[in-house]
Amino acid sequence: LPEGADLFPLASAPDPAPYDLVFAGFWAKRGAPNPAMKSFLQRLTDKALGMFGTMGARVGSPHARMIEENARLAASQCRIFGAFLCPGKVDPAWLERRAADSSLGKAHPMTAERAARLAETALHPDAEDLRAAGVFALGVLSQAALEGLHPSKPPRKGYDTP
């Protein structure tokens, strides 16, 4: 992102109303953005949006496609300039809770293949994922620039505006 771009954790993010372009990052949970980000995306309206996230799935898999589709549905009131997903480590505490509670594993039992995939995704994001995320962000910024949108800080009365 450009130098000086405002970056905030979701819990302390200001009202996005003054921003033309918003990048929203999330981790996937049960085939969708994590609940807090999903709620934020559902409330976001009339924004140019770039989304990025991590998931315990492989890029291009049916599960990855479902995550992206659910993120796009949550942000349906925005102009989505793109979505970037890469593998990421699944919270070990959640995996332990899942293993201890047999009802959590009914839909997706912990098979040898699943355990191998989770071990693989735990090594991400890696340098290649970060490079690809940078390329994605540049593409979103280029598209925004073509539409006359600027990813700079919003004007603040008394500082940037008369």
mmCIF file of N, CA and C in Angstrom, residues 5-76:
data_model
loop_
_atom_site.group_PDB
_atom_site.id
_atom_site.type_symbol
_atom_site.label_atom_id
_atom_site.label_comp_id
_atom_site.label_asym_id
_atom_site.label_seq_id
_atom_site.Cartn_x
_atom_site.Cartn_y
_atom_site.Cartn_z
ATOM 1 N N ALA A 5 -0.649 5.254 4.008
ATOM 2 C CA ALA A 5 -2.004 4.692 4.007
ATOM 3 C C ALA A 5 -2.401 4.364 5.448
ATOM 4 N N ASP A 6 -3.640 4.615 5.771
ATOM 5 C CA ASP A 6 -4.142 4.299 7.106
ATOM 6 C C ASP A 6 -4.377 2.800 7.216
ATOM 7 N N LEU A 7 -3.827 2.185 8.256
ATOM 8 C CA LEU A 7 -4.011 0.758 8.526
ATOM 9 C C LEU A 7 -4.544 0.614 9.940
ATOM 10 N N PHE A 8 -5.599 -0.179 10.093
ATOM 11 C CA PHE A 8 -6.221 -0.341 11.394
ATOM 12 C C PHE A 8 -6.610 -1.791 11.621
ATOM 13 N N PRO A 9 -6.450 -2.270 12.865
ATOM 14 C CA PRO A 9 -7.106 -3.538 13.211
ATOM 15 C C PRO A 9 -8.614 -3.294 13.161
ATOM 16 N N LEU A 10 -9.366 -4.288 12.802
ATOM 17 C CA LEU A 10 -10.813 -4.119 12.662
ATOM 18 C C LEU A 10 -11.445 -3.568 13.939
ATOM 19 N N ALA A 11 -11.001 -4.029 15.090
ATOM 20 C CA ALA A 11 -11.609 -3.615 16.359
ATOM 21 C C ALA A 11 -11.467 -2.118 16.621
ATOM 22 N N SER A 12 -10.452 -1.475 16.039
ATOM 23 C CA SER A 12 -10.267 -0.037 16.290
ATOM 24 C C SER A 12 -10.364 0.791 15.010
ATOM 25 N N ALA A 13 -10.901 0.215 13.965
ATOM 26 C CA ALA A 13 -11.018 0.940 12.695
ATOM 27 C C ALA A 13 -12.055 2.056 12.806
ATOM 28 N N PRO A 14 -11.728 3.213 12.226
ATOM 29 C CA PRO A 14 -12.707 4.301 12.242
ATOM 30 C C PRO A 14 -13.822 4.039 11.229
ATOM 31 N N ASP A 15 -14.804 4.886 11.240
ATOM 32 C CA ASP A 15 -15.871 4.827 10.245
ATOM 33 C C ASP A 15 -15.234 4.919 8.860
ATOM 34 N N PRO A 16 -15.501 3.980 7.970
ATOM 35 C CA PRO A 16 -14.885 4.010 6.645
ATOM 36 C C PRO A 16 -15.524 5.002 5.681
ATOM 37 N N ALA A 17 -16.550 5.726 6.103
ATOM 38 C CA ALA A 17 -17.278 6.623 5.203
ATOM 39 C C ALA A 17 -16.376 7.565 4.408
ATOM 40 N N PRO A 18 -15.350 8.180 4.989
ATOM 41 C CA PRO A 18 -14.559 9.137 4.205
ATOM 42 C C PRO A 18 -13.591 8.494 3.207
ATOM 43 N N TYR A 19 -13.436 7.198 3.228
ATOM 44 C CA TYR A 19 -12.467 6.527 2.361
ATOM 45 C C TYR A 19 -13.109 6.107 1.049
ATOM 46 N N ASP A 20 -12.385 6.317 -0.050
ATOM 47 C CA ASP A 20 -12.838 5.850 -1.361
ATOM 48 C C ASP A 20 -12.589 4.359 -1.530
ATOM 49 N N LEU A 21 -11.449 3.898 -1.047
ATOM 50 C CA LEU A 21 -10.989 2.531 -1.255
ATOM 51 C C LEU A 21 -10.672 1.901 0.092
ATOM 52 N N VAL A 22 -11.177 0.695 0.292
ATOM 53 C CA VAL A 22 -10.942 -0.038 1.539
ATOM 54 C C VAL A 22 -10.347 -1.396 1.184
ATOM 55 N N PHE A 23 -9.281 -1.772 1.887
ATOM 56 C CA PHE A 23 -8.759 -3.132 1.840
ATOM 57 C C PHE A 23 -9.211 -3.801 3.128
ATOM 58 N N ALA A 24 -9.786 -4.986 3.025
ATOM 59 C CA ALA A 24 -10.287 -5.714 4.193
ATOM 60 C C ALA A 24 -9.628 -7.082 4.251
ATOM 61 N N GLY A 25 -8.928 -7.359 5.348
ATOM 62 C CA GLY A 25 -8.246 -8.642 5.518
ATOM 63 C C GLY A 25 -8.951 -9.501 6.544
ATOM 64 N N PHE A 26 -8.930 -10.801 6.309
ATOM 65 C CA PHE A 26 -9.632 -11.714 7.220
ATOM 66 C C PHE A 26 -8.976 -13.075 7.228
ATOM 67 N N TRP A 27 -9.360 -13.868 8.199
ATOM 68 C CA TRP A 27 -9.047 -15.288 8.206
ATOM 69 C C TRP A 27 -10.372 -16.015 8.015
ATOM 70 N N ALA A 28 -10.321 -17.120 7.346
ATOM 71 C CA ALA A 28 -11.546 -17.847 7.026
ATOM 72 C C ALA A 28 -11.951 -18.749 8.187
ATOM 73 N N LYS A 29 -13.248 -18.797 8.395
ATOM 74 C CA LYS A 29 -13.819 -19.694 9.404
ATOM 75 C C LYS A 29 -15.087 -20.293 8.828
ATOM 76 N N ARG A 30 -15.104 -21.598 8.746
ATOM 77 C CA ARG A 30 -16.273 -22.328 8.248
ATOM 78 C C ARG A 30 -16.739 -21.835 6.889
ATOM 79 N N GLY A 31 -15.784 -21.628 5.987
ATOM 80 C CA GLY A 31 -16.134 -21.306 4.608
ATOM 81 C C GLY A 31 -16.506 -19.867 4.336
ATOM 82 N N ALA A 32 -16.162 -18.959 5.242
ATOM 83 C CA ALA A 32 -16.503 -17.548 5.074
ATOM 84 C C ALA A 32 -15.490 -16.700 5.838
ATOM 85 N N PRO A 33 -15.516 -15.387 5.640
ATOM 86 C CA PRO A 33 -14.667 -14.543 6.483
ATOM 87 C C PRO A 33 -15.022 -14.740 7.951
ATOM 88 N N ASN A 34 -14.032 -14.540 8.833
ATOM 89 C CA ASN A 34 -14.298 -14.655 10.261
ATOM 90 C C ASN A 34 -15.489 -13.764 10.637
ATOM 91 N N PRO A 35 -16.227 -14.115 11.682
ATOM 92 C CA PRO A 35 -17.489 -13.415 11.981
ATOM 93 C C PRO A 35 -17.379 -11.895 12.082
ATOM 94 N N ALA A 36 -16.355 -11.367 12.731
ATOM 95 C CA ALA A 36 -16.242 -9.909 12.874
ATOM 96 C C ALA A 36 -16.067 -9.238 11.511
ATOM 97 N N MET A 37 -15.240 -9.832 10.655
ATOM 98 C CA MET A 37 -15.033 -9.240 9.325
ATOM 99 C C MET A 37 -16.272 -9.415 8.463
ATOM 100 N N LYS A 38 -16.930 -10.548 8.564
ATOM 101 C CA LYS A 38 -18.157 -10.752 7.798
ATOM 102 C C LYS A 38 -19.188 -9.687 8.150
ATOM 103 N N SER A 39 -19.335 -9.402 9.429
ATOM 104 C CA SER A 39 -20.268 -8.368 9.872
ATOM 105 C C SER A 39 -19.861 -6.997 9.321
ATOM 106 N N PHE A 40 -18.582 -6.681 9.362
ATOM 107 C CA PHE A 40 -18.079 -5.414 8.816
ATOM 108 C C PHE A 40 -18.393 -5.319 7.322
ATOM 109 N N LEU A 41 -18.104 -6.379 6.584
ATOM 110 C CA LEU A 41 -18.352 -6.370 5.135
ATOM 111 C C LEU A 41 -19.840 -6.197 4.831
ATOM 112 N N GLN A 42 -20.697 -6.790 5.638
ATOM 113 C CA GLN A 42 -22.138 -6.667 5.418
ATOM 114 C C GLN A 42 -22.637 -5.245 5.657
ATOM 115 N N ARG A 43 -21.952 -4.515 6.531
ATOM 116 C CA ARG A 43 -22.340 -3.128 6.819
ATOM 117 C C ARG A 43 -21.694 -2.118 5.873
ATOM 118 N N LEU A 44 -20.667 -2.528 5.157
ATOM 119 C CA LEU A 44 -19.926 -1.631 4.273
ATOM 120 C C LEU A 44 -20.731 -1.384 3.002
ATOM 121 N N THR A 45 -20.906 -0.117 2.641
ATOM 122 C CA THR A 45 -21.690 0.210 1.449
ATOM 123 C C THR A 45 -20.956 1.207 0.577
ATOM 124 N N ASP A 46 -21.174 1.075 -0.721
ATOM 125 C CA ASP A 46 -20.692 2.048 -1.707
ATOM 126 C C ASP A 46 -19.203 2.326 -1.607
ATOM 127 N N LYS A 47 -18.405 1.290 -1.420
ATOM 128 C CA LYS A 47 -16.956 1.447 -1.361
ATOM 129 C C LYS A 47 -16.309 0.609 -2.445
ATOM 130 N N ALA A 48 -15.178 1.097 -2.946
ATOM 131 C CA ALA A 48 -14.299 0.242 -3.737
ATOM 132 C C ALA A 48 -13.582 -0.638 -2.722
ATOM 133 N N LEU A 49 -13.503 -1.931 -2.996
ATOM 134 C CA LEU A 49 -13.038 -2.875 -1.980
ATOM 135 C C LEU A 49 -12.075 -3.895 -2.562
ATOM 136 N N GLY A 50 -10.972 -4.075 -1.870
ATOM 137 C CA GLY A 50 -10.055 -5.179 -2.122
ATOM 138 C C GLY A 50 -10.048 -6.057 -0.889
ATOM 139 N N MET A 51 -10.269 -7.351 -1.060
ATOM 140 C CA MET A 51 -10.316 -8.269 0.078
ATOM 141 C C MET A 51 -9.157 -9.246 0.002
ATOM 142 N N PHE A 52 -8.605 -9.591 1.154
ATOM 143 C CA PHE A 52 -7.557 -10.594 1.203
ATOM 144 C C PHE A 52 -7.742 -11.425 2.461
ATOM 145 N N GLY A 53 -7.363 -12.688 2.379
ATOM 146 C CA GLY A 53 -7.567 -13.540 3.543
ATOM 147 C C GLY A 53 -6.692 -14.770 3.525
ATOM 148 N N THR A 54 -6.611 -15.399 4.683
ATOM 149 C CA THR A 54 -5.917 -16.671 4.814
ATOM 150 C C THR A 54 -6.940 -17.751 5.141
ATOM 151 N N MET A 55 -6.576 -18.978 4.817
ATOM 152 C CA MET A 55 -7.510 -20.096 4.986
ATOM 153 C C MET A 55 -6.734 -21.382 5.193
ATOM 154 N N GLY A 56 -7.357 -22.332 5.815
ATOM 155 C CA GLY A 56 -6.765 -23.655 5.984
ATOM 156 C C GLY A 56 -7.096 -24.548 4.807
ATOM 157 N N ALA A 57 -7.004 -24.008 3.620
ATOM 158 C CA ALA A 57 -7.338 -24.737 2.387
ATOM 159 C C ALA A 57 -6.328 -24.378 1.308
ATOM 160 N N ARG A 58 -6.335 -25.148 0.261
ATOM 161 C CA ARG A 58 -5.442 -24.874 -0.866
ATOM 162 C C ARG A 58 -6.083 -23.867 -1.817
ATOM 163 N N VAL A 59 -5.247 -23.030 -2.403
ATOM 164 C CA VAL A 59 -5.704 -22.058 -3.397
ATOM 165 C C VAL A 59 -6.364 -22.813 -4.550
ATOM 166 N N GLY A 60 -7.511 -22.332 -5.000
ATOM 167 C CA GLY A 60 -8.202 -22.938 -6.129
ATOM 168 C C GLY A 60 -9.074 -24.125 -5.779
ATOM 169 N N SER A 61 -9.056 -24.556 -4.527
ATOM 170 C CA SER A 61 -9.872 -25.702 -4.124
ATOM 171 C C SER A 61 -11.341 -25.290 -4.046
ATOM 172 N N PRO A 62 -12.243 -26.256 -4.050
ATOM 173 C CA PRO A 62 -13.664 -25.907 -3.879
ATOM 174 C C PRO A 62 -13.915 -25.103 -2.600
ATOM 175 N N HIS A 63 -13.213 -25.445 -1.527
ATOM 176 C CA HIS A 63 -13.396 -24.704 -0.273
ATOM 177 C C HIS A 63 -12.919 -23.257 -0.433
ATOM 178 N N ALA A 64 -11.808 -23.057 -1.120
ATOM 179 C CA ALA A 64 -11.313 -21.690 -1.364
ATOM 180 C C ALA A 64 -12.322 -20.900 -2.189
ATOM 181 N N ARG A 65 -12.900 -21.524 -3.196
ATOM 182 C CA ARG A 65 -13.907 -20.833 -4.011
ATOM 183 C C ARG A 65 -15.136 -20.460 -3.177
ATOM 184 N N MET A 66 -15.520 -21.338 -2.264
ATOM 185 C CA MET A 66 -16.658 -21.048 -1.390
ATOM 186 C C MET A 66 -16.339 -19.863 -0.468
ATOM 187 N N ILE A 67 -15.130 -19.813 0.077
ATOM 188 C CA ILE A 67 -14.739 -18.705 0.946
ATOM 189 C C ILE A 67 -14.818 -17.390 0.180
ATOM 190 N N GLU A 68 -14.254 -17.366 -1.028
ATOM 191 C CA GLU A 68 -14.303 -16.134 -1.816
ATOM 192 C C GLU A 68 -15.741 -15.750 -2.149
ATOM 193 N N GLU A 69 -16.543 -16.720 -2.541
ATOM 194 C CA GLU A 69 -17.948 -16.433 -2.863
ATOM 195 C C GLU A 69 -18.677 -15.861 -1.653
ATOM 196 N N ASN A 70 -18.453 -16.437 -0.473
ATOM 197 C CA ASN A 70 -19.116 -15.932 0.730
ATOM 198 C C ASN A 70 -18.609 -14.544 1.124
ATOM 199 N N ALA A 71 -17.332 -14.271 0.892
ATOM 200 C CA ALA A 71 -16.809 -12.927 1.148
ATOM 201 C C ALA A 71 -17.461 -11.926 0.198
ATOM 202 N N ARG A 72 -17.573 -12.300 -1.073
ATOM 203 C CA ARG A 72 -18.204 -11.414 -2.055
ATOM 204 C C ARG A 72 -19.683 -11.181 -1.715
ATOM 205 N N LEU A 73 -20.361 -12.212 -1.257
ATOM 206 C CA LEU A 73 -21.766 -12.048 -0.855
ATOM 207 C C LEU A 73 -21.886 -11.110 0.341
ATOM 208 N N ALA A 74 -20.987 -11.251 1.300
ATOM 209 C CA ALA A 74 -21.037 -10.380 2.477
ATOM 210 C C ALA A 74 -20.819 -8.921 2.086
ATOM 211 N N ALA A 75 -19.986 -8.700 1.070
ATOM 212 C CA ALA A 75 -19.651 -7.334 0.635
ATOM 213 C C ALA A 75 -20.455 -6.915 -0.592
ATOM 214 N N SER A 76 -21.627 -7.441 -0.748
ATOM 215 C CA SER A 76 -22.401 -7.240 -1.974
ATOM 216 C C SER A 76 -22.822 -5.791 -2.219
#
